[in-house]
Amino acid sequence: TASHSNCGRQPAPPFGRSLRTTMSSLAFSPLPLRVVLRSGRGASGAGIRASRTAFRPVRSPASGKTRRATLAPVRAAADTAPTDTKKAAVVEGETTSGASLMLKRAVVATAQFLIGLLPGRLGLTWLAGLLPSNVKSVFMNLVDMYTEQLEKATGDRRKAESVTYSVFRLMCKAYAEQLVIPYKFPPHHTAIRRPTDYYKMGQQYIGCMIDFNRSVLMYPERWAKIKADLDKGENVILLTNHQSEGDAAFIPLLTENSHPGLGEQVTYIAGDRVVSDKLCKPFSMGRNLLCVHSKKHIMDDPSTRSEKMRDNVRTLKEMEALLRKGGMLIWIAPSGGRDRRSPDGTLMPANFDPAAVEMMVRLGKKKGVKPTHLLPMAMSTYDIMPPPETTQKDLGEERIVNYTGAGLSVGEDIDVSENAPWAQGVDLGNRQASAQALCDYVYSQVCELYKPIASCNVPGGPVDPVPANGIRPKKPSIIPY
C-alpha cells in the first residue's frame, strides 16, 4: 500500500565497495569500472569529465577507423532516454536535470550490458553482492529453489539451470537500474515496458512456475464479456481473494491465448509492501497500479498515519477520474492481504472488509462514472509463491516457489441494488448492516468460485479432470522452455 509521497520512496544506494569488489575482475568491461561507479553517484563535474573521457571513440591503429562497438550500450541509453526532461524526472522519481538523468541511464545501460555477460550461478552470486545482506541470502536461496522446481518442470537439470540463470539475469538488470535510478511510484502507475520491459520479466518469472497441464481457467465466456465491456468503454471491477505475491501475473498468463491482451489491461490496487520491498519492487513496475496504504500496515509507523491517509485520498480521486474516462479493469482484494492457511492446514479465501467492498460500489455509482460492473473472482495460486505463515511488519520476507498448477474463476455481475438477493431481510437504513450484508454475499460468491479450482494448486497433485465450465489454458510463448 503505497502513495504519492512515500509509495516506494527509498534513498539511492550508491555503487559502493561491494560492486567494486564484485565487478573489478571483469577485464572485458567496455568502460573503466571506476567511471561507471563515479557516474552512478550523480552528475558531478568530476563524474561527467571522467565519463566523457571513457565514452570517447577509440581510433584503431591498424585501420584508422573509429571503433564504436563499445559505445553501444551508452548510445542505446541515450536514444531511449525521454526527451522531455521534466517528464523524465517524474518517471524516475527524482528532481534531477536532464543531463544528469541521461548520464545515469548510460550507467544503467553499461551495467546491464555487463550483467548480460556474467556466467551462470557464479555471476548471480557476484551480482547478489550488490544487495543488502538480508536480501542477498533471500535472493541466492531463491535461485537454488527456482532451479529445483524448474528441474521438475523440464526433467532436465541443465536446461533448468540455463532457464533460471536467464530469468534471474533479467531480474538483476532491473535491480541494477533501481540501484542507480530508484523509482518512486505515483498514485497511478502505468506498466514500464521500455527501455527495461518489467512486464515481460514478471511474466517469465511467474510463468516458469506454472504447470499448465494442471491449471484451470473457469468460465471463458465471462472473460470474453469482460473484454467486450471494456471495449465499449465500460468499467469492470474484480473483487477477489489474494493468495500469492505473484498474483498480478496470473490473469495475463492464464488468459493470453484464449483472450489475448486482456491481462495487460488490468490495474491492480497495490499495497505499500508491493512497491517498497527490494525484491518485489521491479516486478510491480511492470504492472498498472493504484497505490494505497492498507489497514494492516497503516499504523506500522503512527507518525506517518495522517500522511498515509492523505495519500489514500489522492489515490481514490485518481481512481474516480479513471472510472469517469471508462474502459478500466480494476483488481482489488477486499481482504487487504494474502490468504493464510488455518491451523488445521486448510486454505480458503480470507474474510473481506465491508468498507473496501462498499467503497468500490460507491465509486461505481458516482455521477459521471461510466457504467461499472462488479464481479466476484477467485484465485488458486497460493503454493506457487506461498506467503509467510503470519503477517510481517519487516520487509524482505523469505521467498518460496513451487512448480504447480494455478486456477482462476470469475463470476457474473453482482446486483448491488436494494432489490437484490443480498438485501433481503436487511435493514437498509442501517449503513453498517447493509455494507456487511453485501460484503458477506460477495465473499460467499468468491468462496463458491474457489472450490472447483482449489485442488489444481496443490504441489505434486494429480492432473484432475477439467471442471465443468472450465478450460485448460495453453502455455504462452513468453515462457522460455
Short mmCIF file of C-alpha atoms in Angstrom, two decimals:
data_model
loop_
_atom_site.label_atom_id
_atom_site.label_comp_id
_atom_site.label_asym_id
_atom_site.label_seq_id
_atom_site.Cartn_x
_atom_site.Cartn_y
_atom_site.Cartn_z
CA THR A 1 0.00 0.00 0.00
CA ALA A 2 1.80 2.95 -1.31
CA SER A 3 1.35 6.57 -2.06
CA HIS A 4 2.35 9.67 -3.97
CA SER A 5 4.52 10.98 -1.18
CA ASN A 6 6.23 7.86 0.07
CA CYS A 7 4.95 4.97 -2.04
CA GLY A 8 8.18 3.10 -2.68
CA ARG A 9 10.44 6.00 -1.71
CA GLN A 10 13.94 4.79 -0.95
CA PRO A 11 17.31 6.52 -0.97
CA ALA A 12 19.52 5.53 -3.87
CA PRO A 13 22.11 3.07 -2.58
CA PRO A 14 25.49 4.14 -4.01
CA PHE A 15 27.60 1.81 -6.07
CA GLY A 16 29.91 1.03 -3.19
CA ARG A 17 32.74 -1.30 -2.36
CA SER A 18 30.57 -4.37 -2.86
CA LEU A 19 30.10 -3.56 -6.54
CA ARG A 20 33.73 -2.53 -6.96
CA THR A 21 34.90 -5.80 -5.43
CA THR A 22 32.33 -7.85 -7.29
CA MET A 23 32.91 -6.44 -10.76
CA SER A 24 36.60 -5.47 -10.76
CA SER A 25 37.62 -8.87 -12.09
CA LEU A 26 35.66 -8.32 -15.30
CA ALA A 27 38.57 -7.48 -17.58
CA PHE A 28 36.24 -7.43 -20.57
CA SER A 29 34.42 -4.35 -19.29
CA PRO A 30 33.98 -1.90 -22.19
CA LEU A 31 34.39 1.04 -19.81
CA PRO A 32 36.74 1.57 -16.87
CA LEU A 33 34.79 0.42 -13.80
CA ARG A 34 35.76 3.47 -11.78
CA VAL A 35 33.99 5.61 -14.37
CA VAL A 36 30.80 3.56 -14.08
CA LEU A 37 30.89 3.83 -10.31
CA ARG A 38 31.54 7.55 -10.28
CA SER A 39 28.86 8.24 -12.88
CA GLY A 40 26.31 6.26 -10.89
CA ARG A 41 26.61 8.66 -7.97
CA GLY A 42 25.35 11.62 -9.93
CA ALA A 43 26.31 14.22 -12.48
CA SER A 44 29.14 15.84 -10.58
CA GLY A 45 31.69 17.67 -12.63
CA ALA A 46 34.31 15.02 -12.00
CA GLY A 47 31.88 12.29 -12.94
CA ILE A 48 30.96 14.00 -16.20
CA ARG A 49 34.59 14.67 -17.13
CA ALA A 50 35.54 11.06 -16.45
CA SER A 51 32.58 9.83 -18.42
CA ARG A 52 33.40 11.98 -21.42
CA THR A 53 36.90 10.57 -21.43
CA ALA A 54 35.70 7.00 -21.14
CA PHE A 55 32.98 7.35 -23.77
CA ARG A 56 35.28 8.89 -26.35
CA PRO A 57 35.59 6.71 -29.50
CA VAL A 58 38.94 4.93 -29.91
CA ARG A 59 40.79 5.05 -33.23
CA SER A 60 42.20 1.74 -34.39
CA PRO A 61 45.93 1.98 -35.30
CA ALA A 62 45.50 -0.71 -37.94
CA SER A 63 42.60 0.70 -39.91
CA GLY A 64 42.42 4.29 -38.80
CA LYS A 65 38.68 3.79 -38.30
CA THR A 66 36.83 4.76 -35.18
CA ARG A 67 35.78 1.85 -33.01
CA ARG A 68 32.15 2.27 -31.86
CA ALA A 69 31.07 -1.17 -30.65
CA THR A 70 31.90 -0.47 -27.00
CA LEU A 71 29.67 2.60 -27.06
CA ALA A 72 26.54 0.64 -27.99
CA PRO A 73 25.07 0.37 -24.50
CA VAL A 74 25.66 4.05 -23.81
CA ARG A 75 24.20 5.11 -27.14
CA ALA A 76 21.17 2.87 -26.57
CA ALA A 77 20.54 4.56 -23.25
CA ALA A 78 20.76 8.00 -24.81
CA ASP A 79 18.48 7.00 -27.68
CA THR A 80 15.78 5.64 -25.36
CA ALA A 81 16.01 8.37 -22.73
CA PRO A 82 12.89 10.57 -22.63
CA THR A 83 13.34 13.85 -24.47
CA ASP A 84 11.02 15.67 -22.09
CA THR A 85 13.41 16.05 -19.14
CA LYS A 86 10.71 17.35 -16.83
CA LYS A 87 8.65 14.23 -17.50
CA ALA A 88 11.74 12.06 -17.13
CA ALA A 89 12.37 13.41 -13.64
CA VAL A 90 8.84 12.42 -12.64
CA VAL A 91 9.21 8.98 -14.21
CA GLU A 92 12.37 8.28 -12.28
CA GLY A 93 11.07 9.80 -9.07
CA GLU A 94 13.92 12.28 -8.86
CA THR A 95 14.31 16.02 -9.08
CA THR A 96 17.25 15.93 -11.42
CA SER A 97 18.39 17.66 -14.57
CA GLY A 98 18.03 16.10 -17.98
CA ALA A 99 21.80 15.79 -18.37
CA SER A 100 22.14 14.00 -15.04
CA LEU A 101 19.32 11.62 -15.89
CA MET A 102 20.81 10.77 -19.29
CA LEU A 103 24.16 10.12 -17.65
CA LYS A 104 22.57 7.79 -15.13
CA ARG A 105 20.75 5.98 -17.92
CA ALA A 106 24.10 5.49 -19.62
CA VAL A 107 25.49 4.00 -16.42
CA VAL A 108 22.49 1.66 -16.18
CA ALA A 109 22.91 0.55 -19.79
CA THR A 110 26.58 -0.22 -19.18
CA ALA A 111 25.82 -2.17 -16.01
CA GLN A 112 23.09 -4.13 -17.80
CA PHE A 113 25.49 -4.89 -20.65
CA LEU A 114 27.97 -6.34 -18.17
CA ILE A 115 25.31 -8.36 -16.40
CA GLY A 116 24.41 -9.99 -19.72
CA LEU A 117 27.97 -11.31 -19.96
CA LEU A 118 28.17 -12.83 -16.49
CA PRO A 119 28.39 -16.64 -16.38
CA GLY A 120 25.82 -18.85 -14.64
CA ARG A 121 25.38 -19.13 -10.91
CA LEU A 122 28.78 -17.59 -10.17
CA GLY A 123 27.69 -14.45 -11.98
CA LEU A 124 24.46 -14.28 -9.99
CA THR A 125 26.44 -14.71 -6.76
CA TRP A 126 28.62 -11.76 -7.72
CA LEU A 127 25.59 -9.67 -8.52
CA ALA A 128 23.91 -10.57 -5.25
CA GLY A 129 26.80 -8.80 -3.55
CA LEU A 130 25.17 -5.53 -4.59
CA LEU A 131 22.16 -6.23 -2.40
CA PRO A 132 21.82 -5.72 1.37
CA SER A 133 22.99 -8.80 3.30
CA ASN A 134 19.49 -9.97 4.28
CA VAL A 135 18.22 -9.58 0.71
CA LYS A 136 21.31 -11.31 -0.70
CA SER A 137 20.66 -14.51 1.26
CA VAL A 138 16.98 -14.50 0.26
CA PHE A 139 17.96 -13.96 -3.38
CA MET A 140 20.51 -16.80 -3.56
CA ASN A 141 18.21 -19.24 -1.74
CA LEU A 142 15.54 -18.33 -4.26
CA VAL A 143 17.92 -19.05 -7.18
CA ASP A 144 18.57 -22.57 -5.88
CA MET A 145 14.90 -23.27 -5.13
CA TYR A 146 13.80 -21.92 -8.51
CA THR A 147 16.28 -24.24 -10.27
CA GLU A 148 15.00 -27.26 -8.34
CA GLN A 149 11.40 -26.50 -9.29
CA LEU A 150 12.29 -25.93 -12.94
CA GLU A 151 14.00 -29.30 -12.99
CA LYS A 152 10.63 -30.78 -12.01
CA ALA A 153 9.03 -28.85 -14.87
CA THR A 154 11.57 -29.76 -17.56
CA GLY A 155 13.02 -33.05 -16.31
CA ASP A 156 16.43 -31.72 -17.33
CA ARG A 157 18.82 -30.22 -14.76
CA ARG A 158 21.00 -28.47 -17.33
CA LYS A 159 18.00 -26.88 -19.02
CA ALA A 160 16.58 -25.86 -15.64
CA GLU A 161 19.84 -24.11 -14.75
CA SER A 162 20.01 -22.38 -18.13
CA VAL A 163 16.45 -21.02 -17.88
CA THR A 164 16.95 -19.99 -14.24
CA TYR A 165 20.11 -18.03 -14.98
CA SER A 166 18.45 -16.35 -17.96
CA VAL A 167 15.40 -15.30 -15.93
CA PHE A 168 17.45 -14.10 -12.96
CA ARG A 169 19.84 -12.13 -15.16
CA LEU A 170 16.81 -10.16 -16.37
CA MET A 171 15.91 -9.55 -12.74
CA CYS A 172 19.46 -8.40 -11.95
CA LYS A 173 19.33 -5.93 -14.82
CA ALA A 174 16.19 -4.50 -13.27
CA TYR A 175 17.80 -4.32 -9.83
CA ALA A 176 20.83 -2.56 -11.35
CA GLU A 177 18.55 0.14 -12.72
CA GLN A 178 16.95 0.59 -9.31
CA LEU A 179 20.35 0.97 -7.62
CA VAL A 180 21.21 3.90 -9.89
CA ILE A 181 17.76 5.41 -10.55
CA PRO A 182 15.36 4.32 -7.79
CA TYR A 183 11.76 4.63 -8.88
CA LYS A 184 9.04 6.31 -6.83
CA PHE A 185 5.51 5.14 -7.52
CA PRO A 186 2.87 7.83 -8.16
CA PRO A 187 -0.77 7.25 -7.11
CA HIS A 188 -1.48 5.82 -10.56
CA HIS A 189 1.43 3.90 -12.05
CA THR A 190 1.38 2.51 -15.60
CA ALA A 191 3.46 -0.50 -16.55
CA ILE A 192 7.01 0.29 -17.70
CA ARG A 193 7.87 -1.61 -20.89
CA ARG A 194 10.99 0.23 -22.07
CA PRO A 195 13.92 0.54 -22.03
CA THR A 196 13.55 -2.30 -19.47
CA ASP A 197 10.49 -4.47 -20.02
CA TYR A 198 9.45 -5.06 -16.41
CA TYR A 199 6.20 -6.68 -17.54
CA LYS A 200 7.99 -9.38 -19.56
CA MET A 201 10.34 -10.03 -16.66
CA GLY A 202 7.45 -10.72 -14.30
CA GLN A 203 5.59 -12.88 -16.80
CA GLN A 204 8.60 -15.10 -17.37
CA TYR A 205 9.49 -15.39 -13.69
CA ILE A 206 5.98 -16.48 -12.60
CA GLY A 207 5.12 -18.32 -15.80
CA CYS A 208 8.01 -20.75 -15.44
CA MET A 209 6.49 -21.96 -12.15
CA ILE A 210 3.03 -22.73 -13.60
CA ASP A 211 2.16 -26.29 -14.55
CA PHE A 212 -0.27 -25.56 -17.36
CA ASN A 213 -1.21 -29.25 -17.62
CA ARG A 214 -2.90 -28.88 -14.21
CA SER A 215 -4.12 -25.28 -14.49
CA VAL A 216 -7.75 -24.23 -14.93
CA LEU A 217 -9.49 -21.16 -16.36
CA MET A 218 -13.17 -21.23 -15.47
CA TYR A 219 -15.99 -19.64 -17.49
CA PRO A 220 -14.05 -18.41 -20.56
CA GLU A 221 -17.24 -16.80 -21.86
CA ARG A 222 -17.31 -14.48 -18.84
CA TRP A 223 -13.76 -13.33 -19.58
CA ALA A 224 -14.91 -12.64 -23.15
CA LYS A 225 -17.76 -10.50 -21.78
CA ILE A 226 -15.27 -8.55 -19.64
CA LYS A 227 -13.28 -7.78 -22.78
CA ALA A 228 -16.43 -6.73 -24.64
CA ASP A 229 -17.50 -4.41 -21.78
CA LEU A 230 -14.07 -2.78 -21.73
CA ASP A 231 -14.16 -2.29 -25.49
CA LYS A 232 -17.46 -0.41 -25.04
CA GLY A 233 -15.75 1.97 -22.62
CA GLU A 234 -17.37 0.46 -19.53
CA ASN A 235 -15.55 -0.41 -16.32
CA VAL A 236 -15.08 -3.79 -14.65
CA ILE A 237 -14.03 -4.21 -11.01
CA LEU A 238 -12.87 -7.65 -9.88
CA LEU A 239 -13.48 -8.32 -6.17
CA THR A 240 -11.10 -11.18 -5.49
CA ASN A 241 -9.17 -13.13 -2.92
CA HIS A 242 -5.38 -12.74 -2.89
CA GLN A 243 -3.02 -15.67 -2.34
CA SER A 244 0.40 -15.09 -3.83
CA GLU A 245 2.94 -12.30 -4.18
CA GLY A 246 2.83 -13.03 -7.90
CA ASP A 247 -0.94 -12.71 -8.30
CA ALA A 248 -0.65 -9.85 -10.78
CA ALA A 249 0.85 -12.25 -13.33
CA PHE A 250 -1.87 -14.89 -13.38
CA ILE A 251 -4.66 -13.17 -15.32
CA PRO A 252 -2.27 -12.32 -18.18
CA LEU A 253 -0.67 -15.78 -18.16
CA LEU A 254 -3.87 -17.86 -18.00
CA THR A 255 -5.86 -15.75 -20.48
CA GLU A 256 -3.14 -14.85 -23.00
CA ASN A 257 -4.02 -17.48 -25.59
CA SER A 258 -7.80 -17.53 -25.08
CA HIS A 259 -8.30 -13.77 -24.57
CA PRO A 260 -5.19 -12.03 -25.99
CA GLY A 261 -4.26 -8.68 -24.45
CA LEU A 262 -6.87 -8.77 -21.69
CA GLY A 263 -4.32 -9.34 -18.94
CA GLU A 264 -2.33 -6.26 -19.90
CA GLN A 265 -5.36 -4.06 -19.25
CA VAL A 266 -5.65 -4.90 -15.55
CA THR A 267 -4.93 -2.19 -12.98
CA TYR A 268 -4.18 -3.55 -9.50
CA ILE A 269 -4.92 -1.90 -6.17
CA ALA A 270 -1.46 -2.26 -4.63
CA GLY A 271 -0.24 -2.08 -1.06
CA ASP A 272 2.91 -0.28 0.04
CA ARG A 273 4.79 -3.55 0.61
CA VAL A 274 4.36 -4.44 -3.05
CA VAL A 275 6.13 -1.26 -4.12
CA SER A 276 8.76 -0.97 -1.38
CA ASP A 277 10.18 -4.48 -0.87
CA LYS A 278 13.51 -4.51 -2.74
CA LEU A 279 12.97 -7.88 -4.42
CA CYS A 280 9.33 -7.23 -5.29
CA LYS A 281 9.55 -3.61 -6.46
CA PRO A 282 10.83 -4.19 -10.03
CA PHE A 283 8.03 -6.70 -10.67
CA SER A 284 5.50 -4.09 -9.55
CA MET A 285 6.97 -1.64 -12.06
CA GLY A 286 5.71 -3.92 -14.83
CA ARG A 287 2.07 -3.61 -13.72
CA ASN A 288 -0.60 -0.92 -13.83
CA LEU A 289 -1.13 0.07 -10.20
CA LEU A 290 -3.22 2.29 -7.98
CA CYS A 291 -1.15 2.69 -4.81
CA VAL A 292 -2.82 2.75 -1.39
CA HIS A 293 -1.98 2.08 2.26
CA SER A 294 -3.80 -0.94 3.68
CA LYS A 295 -5.38 -1.02 7.11
CA LYS A 296 -2.99 -3.82 8.08
CA HIS A 297 0.08 -1.61 7.79
CA ILE A 298 -1.12 1.98 8.01
CA MET A 299 -0.22 2.05 11.72
CA ASP A 300 3.20 0.40 11.37
CA ASP A 301 4.61 3.90 11.93
CA PRO A 302 1.98 6.00 13.78
CA SER A 303 3.85 9.22 12.99
CA THR A 304 3.08 8.80 9.27
CA ARG A 305 -0.58 7.78 9.65
CA SER A 306 -2.02 11.18 8.70
CA GLU A 307 0.21 11.46 5.67
CA LYS A 308 -0.73 7.95 4.54
CA MET A 309 -4.42 8.75 4.87
CA ARG A 310 -3.96 11.83 2.69
CA ASP A 311 -2.16 9.68 0.16
CA ASN A 312 -5.10 7.27 0.08
CA VAL A 313 -7.48 10.15 -0.59
CA ARG A 314 -5.34 11.25 -3.55
CA THR A 315 -5.38 7.72 -4.95
CA LEU A 316 -9.17 7.49 -4.60
CA LYS A 317 -9.56 10.74 -6.53
CA GLU A 318 -7.28 9.35 -9.23
CA MET A 319 -9.34 6.15 -9.37
CA GLU A 320 -12.57 8.10 -9.70
CA ALA A 321 -11.10 10.11 -12.57
CA LEU A 322 -10.09 6.89 -14.35
CA LEU A 323 -13.56 5.41 -13.89
CA ARG A 324 -15.05 8.56 -15.42
CA LYS A 325 -12.92 8.01 -18.52
CA GLY A 326 -14.05 4.40 -18.69
CA GLY A 327 -12.52 1.20 -20.01
CA MET A 328 -10.89 0.37 -16.67
CA LEU A 329 -10.35 -3.20 -15.45
CA ILE A 330 -9.53 -2.95 -11.73
CA TRP A 331 -8.38 -5.82 -9.48
CA ILE A 332 -8.88 -5.39 -5.73
CA ALA A 333 -8.54 -7.79 -2.80
CA PRO A 334 -11.09 -6.59 -0.19
CA SER A 335 -9.37 -8.75 2.46
CA GLY A 336 -6.48 -6.27 2.44
CA GLY A 337 -3.83 -9.01 2.19
CA ARG A 338 -3.00 -12.55 1.22
CA ASP A 339 -4.92 -15.64 2.35
CA ARG A 340 -3.31 -17.75 5.08
CA ARG A 341 -3.74 -21.40 5.97
CA SER A 342 -5.81 -22.17 9.06
CA PRO A 343 -4.18 -24.10 11.94
CA ASP A 344 -5.54 -27.37 10.53
CA GLY A 345 -3.87 -26.67 7.17
CA THR A 346 -7.00 -25.85 5.17
CA LEU A 347 -6.96 -22.86 2.85
CA MET A 348 -9.91 -20.67 1.94
CA PRO A 349 -10.23 -17.01 0.90
CA ALA A 350 -9.70 -14.60 3.80
CA ASN A 351 -12.70 -12.60 5.00
CA PHE A 352 -13.46 -9.42 3.11
CA ASP A 353 -13.57 -5.93 4.63
CA PRO A 354 -17.07 -4.45 4.20
CA ALA A 355 -15.59 -0.95 3.88
CA ALA A 356 -13.50 -2.00 0.87
CA VAL A 357 -16.46 -3.56 -0.93
CA GLU A 358 -18.69 -0.58 -0.14
CA MET A 359 -16.04 1.84 -1.39
CA MET A 360 -15.92 0.18 -4.82
CA VAL A 361 -19.73 0.10 -5.03
CA ARG A 362 -19.94 3.81 -4.24
CA LEU A 363 -17.22 4.69 -6.74
CA GLY A 364 -19.05 2.76 -9.45
CA LYS A 365 -22.28 4.67 -8.72
CA LYS A 366 -20.75 8.17 -8.69
CA LYS A 367 -22.17 10.74 -11.06
CA GLY A 368 -20.23 10.90 -14.31
CA VAL A 369 -18.63 7.47 -13.88
CA LYS A 370 -19.05 5.18 -16.90
CA PRO A 371 -21.19 2.04 -16.39
CA THR A 372 -19.32 -0.15 -13.92
CA HIS A 373 -19.62 -3.91 -13.44
CA LEU A 374 -18.60 -5.51 -10.14
CA LEU A 375 -17.65 -9.19 -10.42
CA PRO A 376 -16.56 -11.73 -7.80
CA MET A 377 -13.36 -13.59 -8.68
CA ALA A 378 -11.41 -16.45 -7.11
CA MET A 379 -7.71 -17.22 -7.46
CA SER A 380 -6.00 -20.52 -6.62
CA THR A 381 -2.34 -19.51 -6.70
CA TYR A 382 -1.13 -19.85 -3.11
CA ASP A 383 1.51 -22.55 -3.41
CA ILE A 384 3.34 -21.13 -6.41
CA MET A 385 4.68 -18.39 -4.13
CA PRO A 386 3.26 -19.02 -0.65
CA PRO A 387 3.31 -16.11 1.83
CA PRO A 388 4.82 -16.30 5.31
CA GLU A 389 2.61 -18.10 7.81
CA THR A 390 1.89 -14.82 9.61
CA THR A 391 1.68 -11.18 8.55
CA GLN A 392 5.09 -9.49 8.87
CA LYS A 393 5.94 -5.86 9.54
CA ASP A 394 9.51 -6.07 8.24
CA LEU A 395 10.29 -6.08 4.54
CA GLY A 396 12.49 -8.72 2.90
CA GLU A 397 10.45 -11.86 3.63
CA GLU A 398 11.76 -15.28 2.65
CA ARG A 399 10.69 -16.38 -0.83
CA ILE A 400 9.48 -19.89 -1.58
CA VAL A 401 8.46 -21.14 -5.03
CA ASN A 402 6.75 -24.32 -6.24
CA TYR A 403 6.06 -25.66 -9.71
CA THR A 404 2.34 -26.41 -9.69
CA GLY A 405 -0.99 -25.53 -11.28
CA ALA A 406 -2.99 -22.32 -10.93
CA GLY A 407 -6.67 -21.55 -11.26
CA LEU A 408 -8.88 -18.52 -11.97
CA SER A 409 -12.66 -18.28 -11.83
CA VAL A 410 -14.80 -15.21 -12.37
CA GLY A 411 -18.47 -14.79 -11.51
CA GLU A 412 -21.33 -12.84 -13.04
CA ASP A 413 -22.22 -9.20 -12.41
CA ILE A 414 -23.17 -8.50 -8.81
CA ASP A 415 -26.56 -6.83 -8.45
CA VAL A 416 -25.94 -4.12 -5.84
CA SER A 417 -29.48 -2.75 -5.94
CA GLU A 418 -31.77 -2.82 -2.91
CA ASN A 419 -33.92 -5.46 -4.61
CA ALA A 420 -31.05 -7.94 -4.96
CA PRO A 421 -30.90 -11.24 -3.02
CA TRP A 422 -28.23 -9.94 -0.62
CA ALA A 423 -30.60 -7.17 0.58
CA GLN A 424 -33.49 -9.45 1.58
CA GLY A 425 -34.29 -9.08 5.28
CA VAL A 426 -31.58 -6.45 5.79
CA ASP A 427 -32.23 -3.10 7.46
CA LEU A 428 -31.10 -0.97 4.53
CA GLY A 429 -31.42 2.16 6.66
CA ASN A 430 -28.53 0.86 8.73
CA ARG A 431 -25.47 1.57 6.59
CA GLN A 432 -23.20 -0.72 8.59
CA ALA A 433 -25.63 -3.62 8.41
CA SER A 434 -26.25 -3.22 4.67
CA ALA A 435 -22.50 -2.94 3.96
CA GLN A 436 -21.85 -6.14 5.93
CA ALA A 437 -24.67 -7.97 4.15
CA LEU A 438 -23.36 -7.04 0.71
CA CYS A 439 -19.82 -7.95 1.73
CA ASP A 440 -20.94 -11.33 3.05
CA TYR A 441 -22.76 -12.02 -0.21
CA VAL A 442 -19.75 -11.14 -2.37
CA TYR A 443 -17.45 -13.21 -0.15
CA SER A 444 -19.75 -16.23 -0.37
CA GLN A 445 -19.71 -15.95 -4.16
CA VAL A 446 -15.89 -15.89 -4.17
CA CYS A 447 -15.75 -18.97 -1.92
CA GLU A 448 -18.08 -20.88 -4.25
CA LEU A 449 -15.95 -19.92 -7.24
CA TYR A 450 -12.83 -21.03 -5.39
CA LYS A 451 -13.90 -24.58 -4.52
CA PRO A 452 -13.64 -26.13 -8.05
CA ILE A 453 -10.16 -24.70 -8.64
CA ALA A 454 -8.57 -25.25 -5.21
CA SER A 455 -7.02 -28.66 -5.90
CA CYS A 456 -5.16 -27.64 -9.07
CA ASN A 457 -2.72 -25.59 -6.99
CA VAL A 458 -1.62 -28.37 -4.60
CA PRO A 459 2.08 -29.13 -5.29
CA GLY A 460 2.63 -32.67 -6.53
CA GLY A 461 -1.08 -33.28 -7.00
CA PRO A 462 -2.61 -35.31 -9.83
CA VAL A 463 -3.86 -33.95 -13.13
CA ASP A 464 -7.54 -33.66 -12.28
CA PRO A 465 -10.20 -33.56 -14.99
CA VAL A 466 -11.11 -30.05 -16.09
CA PRO A 467 -14.18 -28.93 -14.10
CA ALA A 468 -17.42 -28.26 -15.94
CA ASN A 469 -17.44 -24.76 -17.48
CA GLY A 470 -13.63 -24.64 -17.42
CA ILE A 471 -10.79 -24.94 -19.93
CA ARG A 472 -7.13 -25.89 -19.75
CA PRO A 473 -5.15 -22.71 -20.57
CA LYS A 474 -2.29 -23.08 -23.03
CA LYS A 475 1.24 -22.10 -22.10
CA PRO A 476 2.09 -18.63 -23.51
CA SER A 477 5.05 -18.26 -25.85
CA ILE A 478 6.74 -15.83 -23.42
CA ILE A 479 7.73 -18.78 -21.18
CA PRO A 480 11.26 -19.80 -22.26
CA TYR A 481 11.01 -23.61 -22.17
#
